[in-house]
Tab-separated table of C-alpha atoms and ligand atoms in Angstrom:
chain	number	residue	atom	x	y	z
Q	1	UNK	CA	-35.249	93.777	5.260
Q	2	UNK	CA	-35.696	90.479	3.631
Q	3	UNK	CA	-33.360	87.678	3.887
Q	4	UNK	CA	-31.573	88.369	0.548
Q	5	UNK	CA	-31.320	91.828	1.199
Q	6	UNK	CA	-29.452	90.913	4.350
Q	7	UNK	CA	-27.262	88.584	2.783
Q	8	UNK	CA	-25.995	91.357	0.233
Q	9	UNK	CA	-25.737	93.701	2.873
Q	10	UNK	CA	-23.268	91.120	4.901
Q	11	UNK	CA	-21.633	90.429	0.894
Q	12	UNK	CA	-21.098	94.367	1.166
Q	13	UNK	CA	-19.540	94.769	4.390
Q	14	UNK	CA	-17.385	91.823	3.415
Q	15	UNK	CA	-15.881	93.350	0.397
Q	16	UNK	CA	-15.337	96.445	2.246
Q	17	UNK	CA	-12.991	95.277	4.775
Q	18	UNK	CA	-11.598	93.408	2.286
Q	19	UNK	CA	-10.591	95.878	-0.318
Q	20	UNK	CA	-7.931	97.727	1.011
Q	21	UNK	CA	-5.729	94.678	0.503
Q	22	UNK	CA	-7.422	92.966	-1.949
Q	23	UNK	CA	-4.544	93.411	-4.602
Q	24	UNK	CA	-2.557	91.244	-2.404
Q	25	UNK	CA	-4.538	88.803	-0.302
Q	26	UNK	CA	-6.348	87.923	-3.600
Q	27	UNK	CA	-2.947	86.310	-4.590
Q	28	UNK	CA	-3.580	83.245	-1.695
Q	29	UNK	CA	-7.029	83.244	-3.459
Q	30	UNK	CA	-8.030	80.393	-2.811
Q	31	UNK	CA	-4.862	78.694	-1.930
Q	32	UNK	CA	-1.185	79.975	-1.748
Q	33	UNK	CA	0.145	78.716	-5.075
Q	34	UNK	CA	-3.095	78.601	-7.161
Q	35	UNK	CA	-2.996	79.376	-10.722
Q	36	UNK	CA	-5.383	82.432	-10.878
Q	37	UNK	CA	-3.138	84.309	-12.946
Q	38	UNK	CA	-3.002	81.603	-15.889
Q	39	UNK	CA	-6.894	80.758	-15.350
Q	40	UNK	CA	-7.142	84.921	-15.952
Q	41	UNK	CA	-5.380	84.872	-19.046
Q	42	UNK	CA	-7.562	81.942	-20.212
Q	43	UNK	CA	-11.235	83.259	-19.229
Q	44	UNK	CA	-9.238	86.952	-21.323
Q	45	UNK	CA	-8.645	84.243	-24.507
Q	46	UNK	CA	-11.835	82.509	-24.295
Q	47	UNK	CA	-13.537	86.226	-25.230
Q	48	UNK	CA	-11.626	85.602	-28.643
Q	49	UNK	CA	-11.255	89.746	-28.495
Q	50	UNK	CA	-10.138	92.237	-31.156
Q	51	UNK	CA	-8.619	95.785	-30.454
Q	52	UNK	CA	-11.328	98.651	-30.103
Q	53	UNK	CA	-13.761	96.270	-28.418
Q	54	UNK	CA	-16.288	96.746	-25.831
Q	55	UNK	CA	-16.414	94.866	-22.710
Q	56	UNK	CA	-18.433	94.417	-19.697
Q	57	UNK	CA	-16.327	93.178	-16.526
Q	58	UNK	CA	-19.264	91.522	-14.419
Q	59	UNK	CA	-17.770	91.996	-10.529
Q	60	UNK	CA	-14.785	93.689	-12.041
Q	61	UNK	CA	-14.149	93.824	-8.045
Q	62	UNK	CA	-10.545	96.188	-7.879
Q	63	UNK	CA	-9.907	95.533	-11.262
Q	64	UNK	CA	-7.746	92.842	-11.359
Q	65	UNK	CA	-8.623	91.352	-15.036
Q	66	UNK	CA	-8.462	95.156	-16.270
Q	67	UNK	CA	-4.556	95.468	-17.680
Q	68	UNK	CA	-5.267	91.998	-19.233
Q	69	UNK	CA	-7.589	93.201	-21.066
Q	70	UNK	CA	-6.437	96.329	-21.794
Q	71	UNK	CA	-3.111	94.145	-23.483
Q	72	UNK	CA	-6.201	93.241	-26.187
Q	73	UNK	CA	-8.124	95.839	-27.078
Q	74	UNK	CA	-6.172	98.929	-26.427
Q	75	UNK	CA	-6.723	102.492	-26.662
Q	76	UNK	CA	-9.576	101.761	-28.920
Q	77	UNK	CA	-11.504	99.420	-27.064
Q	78	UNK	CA	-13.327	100.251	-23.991
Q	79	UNK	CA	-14.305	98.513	-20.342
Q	80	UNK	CA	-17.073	98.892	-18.673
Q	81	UNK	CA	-16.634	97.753	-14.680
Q	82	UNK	CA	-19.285	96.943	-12.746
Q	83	UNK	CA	-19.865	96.202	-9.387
Q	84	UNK	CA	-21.950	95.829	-5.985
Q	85	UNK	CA	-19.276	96.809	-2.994
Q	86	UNK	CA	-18.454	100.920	-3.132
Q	87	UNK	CA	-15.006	100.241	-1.496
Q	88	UNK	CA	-13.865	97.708	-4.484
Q	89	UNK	CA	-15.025	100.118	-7.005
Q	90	UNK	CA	-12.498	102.914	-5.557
Q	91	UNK	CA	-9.352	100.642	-6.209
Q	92	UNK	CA	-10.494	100.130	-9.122
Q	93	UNK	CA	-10.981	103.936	-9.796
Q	94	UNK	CA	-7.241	104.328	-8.098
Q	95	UNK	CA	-6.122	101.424	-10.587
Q	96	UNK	CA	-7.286	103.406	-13.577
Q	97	UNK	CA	-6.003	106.522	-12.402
Q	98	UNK	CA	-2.608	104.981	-11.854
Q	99	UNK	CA	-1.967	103.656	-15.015
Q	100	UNK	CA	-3.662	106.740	-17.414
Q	101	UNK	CA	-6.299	104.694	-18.900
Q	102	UNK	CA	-9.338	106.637	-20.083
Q	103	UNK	CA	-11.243	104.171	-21.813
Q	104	UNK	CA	-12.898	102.375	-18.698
Q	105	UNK	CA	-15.765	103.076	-16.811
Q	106	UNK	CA	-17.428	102.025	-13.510
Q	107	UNK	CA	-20.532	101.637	-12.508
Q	108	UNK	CA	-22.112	100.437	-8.890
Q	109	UNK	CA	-24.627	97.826	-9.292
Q	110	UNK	CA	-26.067	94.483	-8.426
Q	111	UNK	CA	-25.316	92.521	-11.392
Q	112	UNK	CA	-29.162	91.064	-11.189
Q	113	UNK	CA	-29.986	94.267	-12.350
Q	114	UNK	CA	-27.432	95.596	-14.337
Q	115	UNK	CA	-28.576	97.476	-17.670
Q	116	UNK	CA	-26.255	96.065	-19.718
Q	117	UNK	CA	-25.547	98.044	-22.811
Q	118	UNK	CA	-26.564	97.592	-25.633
Q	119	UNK	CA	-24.181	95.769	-28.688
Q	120	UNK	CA	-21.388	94.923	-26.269
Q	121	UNK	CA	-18.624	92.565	-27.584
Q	122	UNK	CA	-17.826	90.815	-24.686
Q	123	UNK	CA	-18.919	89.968	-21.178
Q	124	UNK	CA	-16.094	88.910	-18.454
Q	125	UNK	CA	-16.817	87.906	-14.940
Q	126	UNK	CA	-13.953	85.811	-12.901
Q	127	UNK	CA	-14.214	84.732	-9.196
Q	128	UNK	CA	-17.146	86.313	-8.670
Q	129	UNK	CA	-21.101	85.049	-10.435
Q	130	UNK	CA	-21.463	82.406	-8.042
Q	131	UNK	CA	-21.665	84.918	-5.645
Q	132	UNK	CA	-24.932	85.994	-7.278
Q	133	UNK	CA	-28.196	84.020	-6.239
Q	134	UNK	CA	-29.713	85.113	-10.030
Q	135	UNK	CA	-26.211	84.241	-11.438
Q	136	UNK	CA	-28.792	82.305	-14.523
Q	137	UNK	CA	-30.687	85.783	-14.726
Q	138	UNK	CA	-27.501	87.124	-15.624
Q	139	UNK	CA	-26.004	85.180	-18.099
Q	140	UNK	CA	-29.452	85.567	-19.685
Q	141	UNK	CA	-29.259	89.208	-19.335
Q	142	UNK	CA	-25.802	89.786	-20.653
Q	143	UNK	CA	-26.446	87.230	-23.739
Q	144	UNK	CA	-28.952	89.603	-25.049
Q	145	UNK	CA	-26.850	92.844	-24.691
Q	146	UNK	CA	-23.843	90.830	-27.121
Q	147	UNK	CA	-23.836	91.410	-30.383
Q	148	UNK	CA	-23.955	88.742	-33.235
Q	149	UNK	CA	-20.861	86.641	-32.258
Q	150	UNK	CA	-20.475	88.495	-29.072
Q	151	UNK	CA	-18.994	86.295	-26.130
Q	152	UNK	CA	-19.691	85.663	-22.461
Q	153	UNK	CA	-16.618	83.783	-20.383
Q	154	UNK	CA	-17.228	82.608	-16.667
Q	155	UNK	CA	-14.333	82.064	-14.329
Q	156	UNK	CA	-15.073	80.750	-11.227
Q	157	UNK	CA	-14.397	78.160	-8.212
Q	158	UNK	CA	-16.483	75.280	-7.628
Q	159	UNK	CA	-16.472	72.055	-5.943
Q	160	UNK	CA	-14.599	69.436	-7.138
Q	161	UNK	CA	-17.090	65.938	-8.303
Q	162	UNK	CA	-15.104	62.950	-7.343
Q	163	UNK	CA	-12.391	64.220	-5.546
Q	164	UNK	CA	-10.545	63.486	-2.411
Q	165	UNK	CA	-11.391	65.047	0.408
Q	166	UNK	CA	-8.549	67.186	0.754
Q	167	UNK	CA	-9.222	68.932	-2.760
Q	168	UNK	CA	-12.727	69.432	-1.535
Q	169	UNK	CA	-11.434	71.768	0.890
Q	170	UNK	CA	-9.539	73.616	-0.924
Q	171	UNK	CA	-12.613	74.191	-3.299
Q	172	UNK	CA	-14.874	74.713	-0.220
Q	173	UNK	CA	-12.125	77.050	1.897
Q	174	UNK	CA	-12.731	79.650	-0.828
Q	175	UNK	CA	-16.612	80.039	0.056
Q	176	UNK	CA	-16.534	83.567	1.314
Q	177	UNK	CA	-17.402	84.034	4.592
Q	178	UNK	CA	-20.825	85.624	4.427
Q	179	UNK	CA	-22.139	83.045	2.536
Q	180	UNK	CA	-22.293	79.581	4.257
Q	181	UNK	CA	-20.493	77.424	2.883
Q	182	UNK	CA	-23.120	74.633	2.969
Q	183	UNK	CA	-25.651	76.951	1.132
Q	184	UNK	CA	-23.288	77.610	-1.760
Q	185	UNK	CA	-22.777	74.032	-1.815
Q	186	UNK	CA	-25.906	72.843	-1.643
Q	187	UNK	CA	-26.734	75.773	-4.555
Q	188	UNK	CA	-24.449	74.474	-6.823
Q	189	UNK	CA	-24.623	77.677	-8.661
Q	190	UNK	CA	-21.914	76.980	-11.089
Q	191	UNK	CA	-24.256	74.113	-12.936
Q	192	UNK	CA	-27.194	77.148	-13.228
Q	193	UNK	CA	-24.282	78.846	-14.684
Q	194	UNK	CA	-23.554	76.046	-17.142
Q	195	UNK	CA	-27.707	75.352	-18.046
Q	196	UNK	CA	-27.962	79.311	-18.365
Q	197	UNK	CA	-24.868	79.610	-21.084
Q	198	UNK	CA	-26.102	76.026	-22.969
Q	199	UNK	CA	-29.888	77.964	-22.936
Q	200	UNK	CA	-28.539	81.430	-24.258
Q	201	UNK	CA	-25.547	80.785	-26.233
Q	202	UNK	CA	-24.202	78.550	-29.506
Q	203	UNK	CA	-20.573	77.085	-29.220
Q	204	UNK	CA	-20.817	76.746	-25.301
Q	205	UNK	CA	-17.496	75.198	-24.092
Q	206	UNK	CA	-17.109	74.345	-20.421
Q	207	UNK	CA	-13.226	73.474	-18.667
Q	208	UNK	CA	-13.015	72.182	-15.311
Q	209	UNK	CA	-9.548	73.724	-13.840
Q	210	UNK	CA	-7.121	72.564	-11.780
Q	211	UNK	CA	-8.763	69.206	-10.588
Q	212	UNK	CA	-11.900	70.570	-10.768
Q	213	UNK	CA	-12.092	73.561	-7.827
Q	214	UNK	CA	-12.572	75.910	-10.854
Q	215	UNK	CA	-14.524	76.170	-14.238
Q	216	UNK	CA	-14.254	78.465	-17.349
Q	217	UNK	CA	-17.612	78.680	-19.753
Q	218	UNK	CA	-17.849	80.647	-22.628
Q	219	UNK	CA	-19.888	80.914	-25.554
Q	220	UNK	CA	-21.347	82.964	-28.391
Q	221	UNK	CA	-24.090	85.182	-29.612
Q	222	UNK	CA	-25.767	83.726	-32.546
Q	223	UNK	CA	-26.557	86.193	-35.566
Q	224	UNK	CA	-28.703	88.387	-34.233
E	1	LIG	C1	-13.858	87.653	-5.165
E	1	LIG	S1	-14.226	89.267	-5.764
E	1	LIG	C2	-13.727	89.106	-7.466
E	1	LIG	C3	-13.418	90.435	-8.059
E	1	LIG	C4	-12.838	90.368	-9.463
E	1	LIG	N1	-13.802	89.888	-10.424
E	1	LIG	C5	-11.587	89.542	-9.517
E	1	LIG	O1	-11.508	88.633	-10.345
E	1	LIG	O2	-10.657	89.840	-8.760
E	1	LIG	C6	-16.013	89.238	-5.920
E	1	LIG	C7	-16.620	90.581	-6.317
E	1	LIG	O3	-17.979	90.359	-6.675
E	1	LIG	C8	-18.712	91.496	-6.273
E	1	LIG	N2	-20.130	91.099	-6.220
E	1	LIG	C9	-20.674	90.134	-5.453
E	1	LIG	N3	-21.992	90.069	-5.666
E	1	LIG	C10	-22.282	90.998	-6.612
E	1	LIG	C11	-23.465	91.409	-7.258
E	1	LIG	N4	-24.647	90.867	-6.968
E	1	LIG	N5	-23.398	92.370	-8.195
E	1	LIG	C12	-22.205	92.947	-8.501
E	1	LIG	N6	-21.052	92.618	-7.903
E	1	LIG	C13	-21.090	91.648	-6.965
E	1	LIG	C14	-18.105	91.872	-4.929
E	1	LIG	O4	-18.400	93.207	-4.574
E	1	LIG	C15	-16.631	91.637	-5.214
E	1	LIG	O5	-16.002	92.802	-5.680
């Protein structure tokens, strides 16, 4: 097996001890305290959604951004989760099944290959791209499955620039721990994010959150 094939097989294993509790450890994620739920609800606004629309959760992991957006586009509208780890996927199933919904879907797949359909109206992913060594291949991806004026929003951690070092470890501590933390450091994959969204999309905005250990992108479709 090659190298990156071992690494998602260690990303894999991860998530599958992990999901059980998920739901609740996630809430430390990546510090007791830390405003996930309010950078949620802003990656959910940055979408700019209507009821009845369609959107792709990139990494949807358990499903923890799916009753946000369910608040937008209701019955109408329609999810599509995807993701790599089996074991997430099921709490997600368990999440759905729990509260009735029957307009979301899952699907199991490495989001560097993901068939994304087609005319989608939005494309979500939070906590998770960076993850992704061909996180650039998949904004790219995703950006031509939107529709005119569809949007893509990116929620993720990263390390703070010039920051005490203190705050850098609270970026860093959330580097998961099959990944090294040096590697996704030295990676920098949320800048490929930023080039990929500034390359693919009109009306890119980029926020640096809470002194800089997170970012939210977004931008648009052109007419297509
Ligand atoms: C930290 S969790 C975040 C889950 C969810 N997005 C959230 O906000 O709670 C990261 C998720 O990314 C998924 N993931 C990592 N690499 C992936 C890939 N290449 N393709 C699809 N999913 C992936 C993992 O299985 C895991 O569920």
């Amino acid at each position: 097996m090659s190298q990156a094939g071992r690494t998602q097989e260690r990303l894999i294993e991860t998530y599958r001890k992990k999901a059980k509790h998920y739901d609740v450890t996630s809430r430390l994620y990546p510090a007791p305290g830390y405003p996930q739920l309010d950078q949620r609800l802003r990656a959910v606004g940055a979408l700019r959604l209507r009821p009845g629309a369609t959107v792709v959760d990139m990494a949807c992991g358990t499903g923890l951004n799916f009753r946000l957006l369910e608040k937008v586009i209701g019955p109408e509208g329609r999810i599509v989760g995807v993701d790599l780890t089996d074991a997430m996927l099921a709490r997600a199933q368990d999440r759905i099944e729990q509260n009735g919904w029957s307009n979301v879907s899952l699907v199991q797949a490495d989001a560097a290959s993901f068939d994304f359909p087609a005319e989608v109206d939005a494309i979500l992913s939070t906590y998770a791209l960076t993850q992704v060594p061909e996180c650039a291949d998949v904004i790219a991806h995703g950006a031509k499955a939107l529709s005119g004026g569809g949007r893509w929003a990116v929620l993720d951690l990263k390390v703070p620039g010039r920051t005490p070092q203190w705050l850098a470890q609270l970026g860093t501590a959330t580097v998961r721990p099959f990944a090294s933390i040096d590697e996704w450091m030295m990676r920098r994959p949320w800048e490929a994010i930023r080039a990929a969204m500034q390359e693919e999309l009109t009306d890119v905005s980029w926020t640096e959150l809470f002194f800089g250990t997170a970012f939210l992108a977004s931008g648009s479709r052109g007419p297509v």
